[in-house]
Short mmCIF file of C-alpha atoms in Angstrom, two decimals:
data_model
loop_
_atom_site.label_atom_id
_atom_site.label_comp_id
_atom_site.label_asym_id
_atom_site.label_seq_id
_atom_site.Cartn_x
_atom_site.Cartn_y
_atom_site.Cartn_z
CA MET A 1 18.73 3.10 9.25
CA PRO A 2 19.77 6.53 7.84
CA ALA A 3 16.93 8.72 6.71
CA LEU A 4 16.32 9.59 3.08
CA THR A 5 15.51 13.32 3.03
CA PHE A 6 13.98 15.20 -0.15
CA LEU A 7 13.82 19.04 -0.28
CA ALA A 8 11.20 20.95 -2.32
CA ALA A 9 14.04 21.93 -4.81
CA ALA A 10 14.54 18.37 -5.72
CA ALA A 11 12.67 17.52 -8.94
CA LEU A 12 -11.74 -7.86 8.60
CA THR A 13 -13.03 -8.66 5.51
CA VAL A 14 -10.54 -9.96 2.97
CA PRO A 15 -10.41 -7.28 0.36
CA ALA A 16 -10.77 -7.55 -3.45
CA THR A 17 -7.29 -8.94 -4.76
CA PRO A 18 -5.34 -9.64 -7.94
CA ALA A 19 -6.91 -13.15 -7.91
CA ALA A 20 -10.06 -11.51 -9.01
CA ALA A 21 -8.33 -10.53 -12.25
CA ALA A 22 -8.76 -14.10 -13.59
CA SER A 23 -12.51 -13.52 -14.06
CA GLY A 24 -12.59 -9.72 -14.32
CA ASP A 25 -11.64 -7.00 -11.91
CA PRO A 26 -14.04 -5.82 -9.25
CA PRO A 27 -15.75 -2.68 -10.67
CA GLU A 28 -14.99 -0.68 -7.64
CA TRP A 29 -11.21 -0.81 -8.59
CA THR A 30 -11.80 1.62 -11.34
CA GLN A 31 -14.79 3.60 -10.15
CA PRO A 32 -13.64 7.17 -9.42
CA ARG A 33 -14.49 8.97 -6.26
CA PRO A 34 -13.94 12.56 -5.12
CA PRO A 35 -11.03 13.45 -2.67
CA LEU A 36 -11.65 12.67 0.87
CA HIS A 37 -9.78 14.24 3.71
CA LEU A 38 -8.99 11.72 6.30
CA ILE A 39 -6.74 13.04 9.22
CA GLY A 40 -3.92 15.46 9.57
CA PRO A 41 -2.33 16.08 6.04
CA ILE A 42 -3.77 12.80 4.63
CA THR A 43 -6.34 13.03 1.71
CA TYR A 44 -7.77 9.90 0.03
CA VAL A 45 -7.28 10.37 -3.73
CA GLY A 46 -7.87 6.74 -5.02
CA THR A 47 -10.89 4.94 -6.42
CA ARG A 48 -13.65 3.24 -4.57
CA GLY A 49 -11.65 0.06 -4.44
CA LEU A 50 -8.06 0.87 -4.67
CA GLY A 51 -6.31 2.97 -2.16
CA ALA A 52 -4.23 5.93 -3.16
CA TYR A 53 -3.36 8.43 -0.31
CA LEU A 54 -2.05 12.08 -0.75
CA ILE A 55 0.11 13.42 2.18
CA ARG A 56 0.82 17.29 2.10
CA THR A 57 4.11 18.44 3.47
CA SER A 58 5.85 21.73 3.79
CA ALA A 59 7.92 20.93 0.81
CA GLY A 60 5.47 19.28 -1.75
CA ALA A 61 3.28 16.19 -1.58
CA ILE A 62 3.76 12.36 -1.24
CA LEU A 63 1.58 9.99 -2.93
CA VAL A 64 1.18 6.39 -1.39
CA ASP A 65 0.41 4.11 -4.50
CA ALA A 66 -0.82 4.89 -7.86
CA THR A 67 -3.06 1.82 -8.39
CA MET A 68 -4.17 0.63 -11.86
CA ALA A 69 -3.24 2.25 -15.14
CA GLU A 70 -6.83 3.08 -15.83
CA ASN A 71 -7.06 5.03 -12.64
CA VAL A 72 -4.12 7.53 -13.20
CA PRO A 73 -6.40 10.23 -14.98
CA ALA A 74 -8.96 10.05 -12.05
CA ILE A 75 -6.29 10.23 -9.47
CA GLU A 76 -4.46 13.11 -11.32
CA ARG A 77 -7.82 15.00 -11.42
CA ASN A 78 -8.26 14.53 -7.69
CA ILE A 79 -4.88 15.86 -7.00
CA ARG A 80 -5.50 18.85 -9.02
CA SER A 81 -8.82 19.47 -7.39
CA LEU A 82 -7.01 20.13 -4.22
CA GLY A 83 -5.20 22.97 -5.70
CA LEU A 84 -1.91 21.28 -6.36
CA ARG A 85 0.01 20.63 -9.51
CA LEU A 86 1.14 17.32 -10.38
CA SER A 87 4.70 18.49 -10.16
CA ASP A 88 4.04 19.26 -6.59
CA VAL A 89 4.01 15.42 -6.03
CA LYS A 90 7.63 14.70 -4.97
CA LEU A 91 7.60 11.26 -3.95
CA ILE A 92 5.57 8.07 -4.58
CA LEU A 93 5.74 5.33 -1.99
CA VAL A 94 4.94 1.79 -3.19
CA SER A 95 3.03 -0.74 -1.17
CA HIS A 96 3.71 -3.83 -3.15
CA ALA A 97 4.41 -4.96 -6.70
CA HIS A 98 1.14 -6.23 -7.90
CA PHE A 99 -0.72 -4.59 -10.97
CA ASP A 100 -3.75 -3.37 -9.21
CA HIS A 101 -1.31 -1.28 -7.12
CA VAL A 102 1.58 -0.34 -9.50
CA GLY A 103 0.01 -0.65 -12.95
CA GLY A 104 -0.18 3.14 -13.15
CA LEU A 105 3.04 3.83 -11.37
CA GLU A 106 5.23 4.52 -14.41
CA ARG A 107 2.78 6.92 -16.02
CA MET A 108 2.33 8.66 -12.57
CA ARG A 109 6.09 8.87 -12.17
CA ARG A 110 6.47 10.39 -15.59
CA ASP A 111 3.42 12.93 -15.29
CA THR A 112 4.68 14.24 -11.63
CA GLY A 113 8.59 13.76 -12.07
CA ALA A 114 8.32 12.14 -8.52
CA ARG A 115 10.85 9.81 -7.01
CA VAL A 116 9.60 6.32 -6.58
CA LEU A 117 10.58 4.36 -3.42
CA ALA A 118 9.90 0.75 -2.77
CA GLY A 119 10.77 -2.13 -0.48
CA SER A 120 13.91 -3.55 -1.73
CA GLY A 121 12.48 -7.09 -2.11
CA ASP A 122 10.07 -5.69 -4.96
CA VAL A 123 12.49 -3.39 -6.90
CA ALA A 124 13.32 -6.05 -9.54
CA ALA A 125 9.78 -6.71 -10.25
CA LEU A 126 8.97 -3.06 -10.63
CA ARG A 127 11.98 -2.63 -12.90
CA SER A 128 10.83 -5.61 -15.01
CA GLY A 129 7.12 -5.24 -14.91
CA THR A 130 6.74 -8.90 -13.74
CA PRO A 131 5.11 -9.57 -10.28
CA PRO A 132 7.20 -11.75 -7.99
CA GLY A 133 6.36 -15.08 -6.70
CA GLU A 134 3.89 -17.60 -8.13
CA THR A 135 0.10 -17.43 -7.98
CA SER A 136 -3.07 -19.43 -8.75
CA TYR A 137 -4.19 -16.82 -11.12
CA GLY A 138 -1.07 -16.47 -13.43
CA VAL A 139 1.11 -13.58 -14.20
CA HIS A 140 -0.42 -10.13 -14.62
CA ARG A 141 2.36 -7.85 -15.96
CA PHE A 142 2.38 -4.01 -15.62
CA PRO A 143 4.49 -1.32 -17.19
CA ALA A 144 7.99 -1.32 -15.96
CA VAL A 145 9.08 1.31 -13.74
CA ALA A 146 12.17 3.07 -15.12
CA ARG A 147 13.49 4.47 -11.85
CA VAL A 148 12.86 3.01 -8.45
CA THR A 149 14.87 3.76 -5.24
CA PRO A 150 15.09 0.70 -2.95
CA VAL A 151 14.18 1.28 0.91
CA ALA A 152 15.27 -0.96 3.53
CA ASP A 153 13.27 -1.95 6.61
CA GLY A 154 13.17 0.81 9.19
CA GLU A 155 14.56 3.39 6.74
CA ARG A 156 13.05 6.89 7.20
CA VAL A 157 11.94 8.88 4.32
CA THR A 158 11.46 12.75 4.80
CA LEU A 159 9.77 15.44 2.72
CA GLY A 160 9.68 18.88 4.21
CA ASP A 161 8.02 18.51 7.71
CA VAL A 162 6.85 14.75 7.27
CA THR A 163 8.87 11.81 7.86
CA LEU A 164 7.50 8.19 7.30
CA ARG A 165 9.21 4.97 8.28
CA ALA A 166 9.22 1.97 6.10
CA VAL A 167 8.05 -1.38 7.82
CA ALA A 168 8.97 -4.52 5.93
CA THR A 169 5.81 -6.81 5.92
CA PRO A 170 6.72 -9.35 3.36
CA GLY A 171 4.49 -12.32 2.42
CA HIS A 172 2.07 -10.93 0.11
CA THR A 173 5.26 -9.90 -2.07
CA PRO A 174 8.91 -10.11 -0.97
CA GLY A 175 9.08 -6.44 -0.74
CA CYS A 176 5.52 -5.62 0.61
CA THR A 177 5.94 -2.40 2.77
CA SER A 178 3.76 -0.63 5.23
CA TRP A 179 4.52 2.94 5.80
CA ALA A 180 4.17 4.62 9.33
CA PHE A 181 4.09 8.09 10.62
CA ARG A 182 2.77 10.35 13.27
CA VAL A 183 0.27 13.02 12.55
CA ASP A 184 -1.17 15.90 14.54
CA ASP A 185 -4.95 15.30 15.09
CA HIS A 186 -6.22 18.58 16.67
CA GLY A 187 -3.46 18.56 19.09
CA ARG A 188 -3.20 14.86 19.64
CA ALA A 189 -0.41 12.70 18.18
CA ARG A 190 -1.66 9.69 16.26
CA GLU A 191 0.16 6.82 14.69
CA VAL A 192 -1.00 6.22 11.14
CA VAL A 193 -0.05 3.07 9.10
CA PHE A 194 -0.66 2.61 5.48
CA ALA A 195 -0.84 -1.09 5.87
CA GLY A 196 0.66 -3.24 3.12
CA SER A 197 -1.58 -6.15 2.10
CA ILE A 198 -1.33 -9.26 4.40
CA THR A 199 -3.97 -11.65 2.66
CA VAL A 200 -3.00 -14.78 0.72
CA ALA A 201 -4.87 -13.53 -2.35
CA GLY A 202 -3.98 -16.31 -4.61
CA ASN A 203 -0.34 -16.61 -3.62
CA ARG A 204 1.16 -20.23 -3.85
CA LEU A 205 2.27 -21.15 -0.36
CA VAL A 206 3.58 -24.59 -1.15
CA GLY A 207 6.25 -25.06 -3.81
CA ASN A 208 6.70 -21.42 -4.70
CA ARG A 209 9.89 -21.46 -6.70
CA ARG A 210 10.03 -17.92 -7.24
CA TYR A 211 9.47 -17.06 -3.60
CA PRO A 212 10.59 -19.95 -1.55
CA ALA A 213 10.48 -17.96 1.87
CA ILE A 214 7.00 -16.92 1.46
CA VAL A 215 5.51 -18.95 4.41
CA ARG A 216 8.22 -17.85 6.77
CA ASP A 217 7.80 -14.11 5.53
CA TYR A 218 4.12 -14.34 6.16
CA ARG A 219 4.29 -15.59 9.59
CA ALA A 220 7.07 -13.06 10.60
CA SER A 221 4.91 -10.22 9.29
CA PHE A 222 1.85 -11.45 11.09
CA ASP A 223 3.99 -11.39 14.38
CA ARG A 224 5.28 -7.99 13.58
CA ILE A 225 2.07 -6.36 12.47
CA GLU A 226 0.35 -7.45 15.56
CA ARG A 227 2.87 -5.66 17.67
CA LEU A 228 2.89 -2.44 15.56
CA ARG A 229 1.22 0.57 16.90
CA ALA A 230 -1.40 1.99 14.72
CA ASP A 231 -4.04 4.54 15.92
CA VAL A 232 -5.29 4.77 12.34
CA VAL A 233 -5.13 2.05 9.63
CA LEU A 234 -5.28 3.10 6.07
CA PRO A 235 -5.04 -0.19 3.79
CA MET A 236 -4.41 -0.35 0.08
CA HIS A 237 -8.00 -1.82 -0.32
CA PRO A 238 -10.10 0.68 1.70
CA GLU A 239 -12.94 -1.63 2.55
CA ALA A 240 -10.36 -3.91 4.51
CA ALA A 241 -10.67 -1.19 7.16
CA ASP A 242 -13.88 0.45 6.18
CA VAL A 243 -12.14 3.60 5.58
CA PHE A 244 -14.91 5.56 4.03
CA GLY A 245 -17.51 4.46 6.88
CA ARG A 246 -15.06 5.25 9.54
CA ALA A 247 -14.31 8.70 8.02
CA ARG A 248 -17.98 9.39 7.76
CA SER A 249 -18.65 8.26 11.42
CA GLY A 250 -15.50 9.84 12.93
CA THR A 251 -14.11 6.55 14.07
CA LEU A 252 -10.89 6.51 11.96
CA VAL A 253 -8.89 6.25 15.27
CA ALA A 254 -9.22 2.55 16.20
CA PRO A 255 -5.96 1.37 18.07
CA ARG A 256 -7.03 -2.30 17.92
CA LEU A 257 -7.95 -2.67 14.36
CA LEU A 258 -4.52 -3.48 12.81
CA GLY A 259 -4.01 -6.34 15.32
CA GLU A 260 -7.38 -7.72 14.66
CA MET A 261 -6.93 -7.67 10.83
CA ALA A 262 -3.50 -9.43 11.21
CA ARG A 263 -4.95 -12.13 13.51
CA ALA A 264 -7.73 -12.69 10.80
CA ALA A 265 -5.41 -12.84 8.13
CA ARG A 266 -3.28 -15.36 10.01
CA VAL A 267 -6.17 -17.67 10.52
CA ASP A 268 -6.97 -17.51 6.85
CA PHE A 269 -3.28 -18.07 5.75
CA GLU A 270 -3.07 -21.06 7.91
CA ARG A 271 -6.23 -22.63 6.67
CA THR A 272 -4.93 -22.01 3.14
CA LEU A 273 -1.55 -23.44 3.86
CA ARG A 274 -3.20 -26.75 5.29
CA GLU A 275 -5.31 -27.03 2.19
CA GLU A 276 -2.30 -26.68 -0.11
CA THR A 277 -0.44 -29.41 1.87
CA ARG A 278 -3.22 -32.08 1.73
#
């Protein structure tokens, strides 16, 4: 696919999931934490339970996910504490259209002036503020995002000296996207994957009228993720890959981790599907 290039002059443990919203969100989702440098140009700027990652480039910064609306002030403080202005954030990449990952997206878009990019299957949901598909926990709307650029599977997004590749991993949502790119780790090339969610997390697998291809998409994504090379896995719920613990212990590089996560998620998915079809 053709690359999207933006210049500086252009303005396994199943993690906590949206299903928890039915009985109150996990407190970790809105607990601030200071920035944490991870590897290469990547710094964690999210909360204790919801991932937001900042990538510095030669032409500004890229933010991966904005998380919940309540978290925007804390994320913005973290960005500023790194010596950046909010206007230095030129791109915001979206993992998937659920309120815990995009509830703060529209405010972050306005505050930074950044361009928002998301998997094409989630663009309509982002523009309407209504999550895609049917779930066991009901509909949790979020502020509609005024401007979103759709990104296709395999499309490359470039800002300055950083290029990321969109990897379609649908199932959790139709447009769920993982983002992959290569970083220099003290002279060694590492493949980093910002992993889109692959858990069932309350999604209705049988009779999902708003997302009839959900079962097929989940299975195809498990196959794809198991084959995807990832030296470093950075998920949108950090505890899913023990991001903080691995950063502290110097074990972020774990080439087998993504495959292990996909296999565990597949087992949980198939068990849930059997239960729904009884």
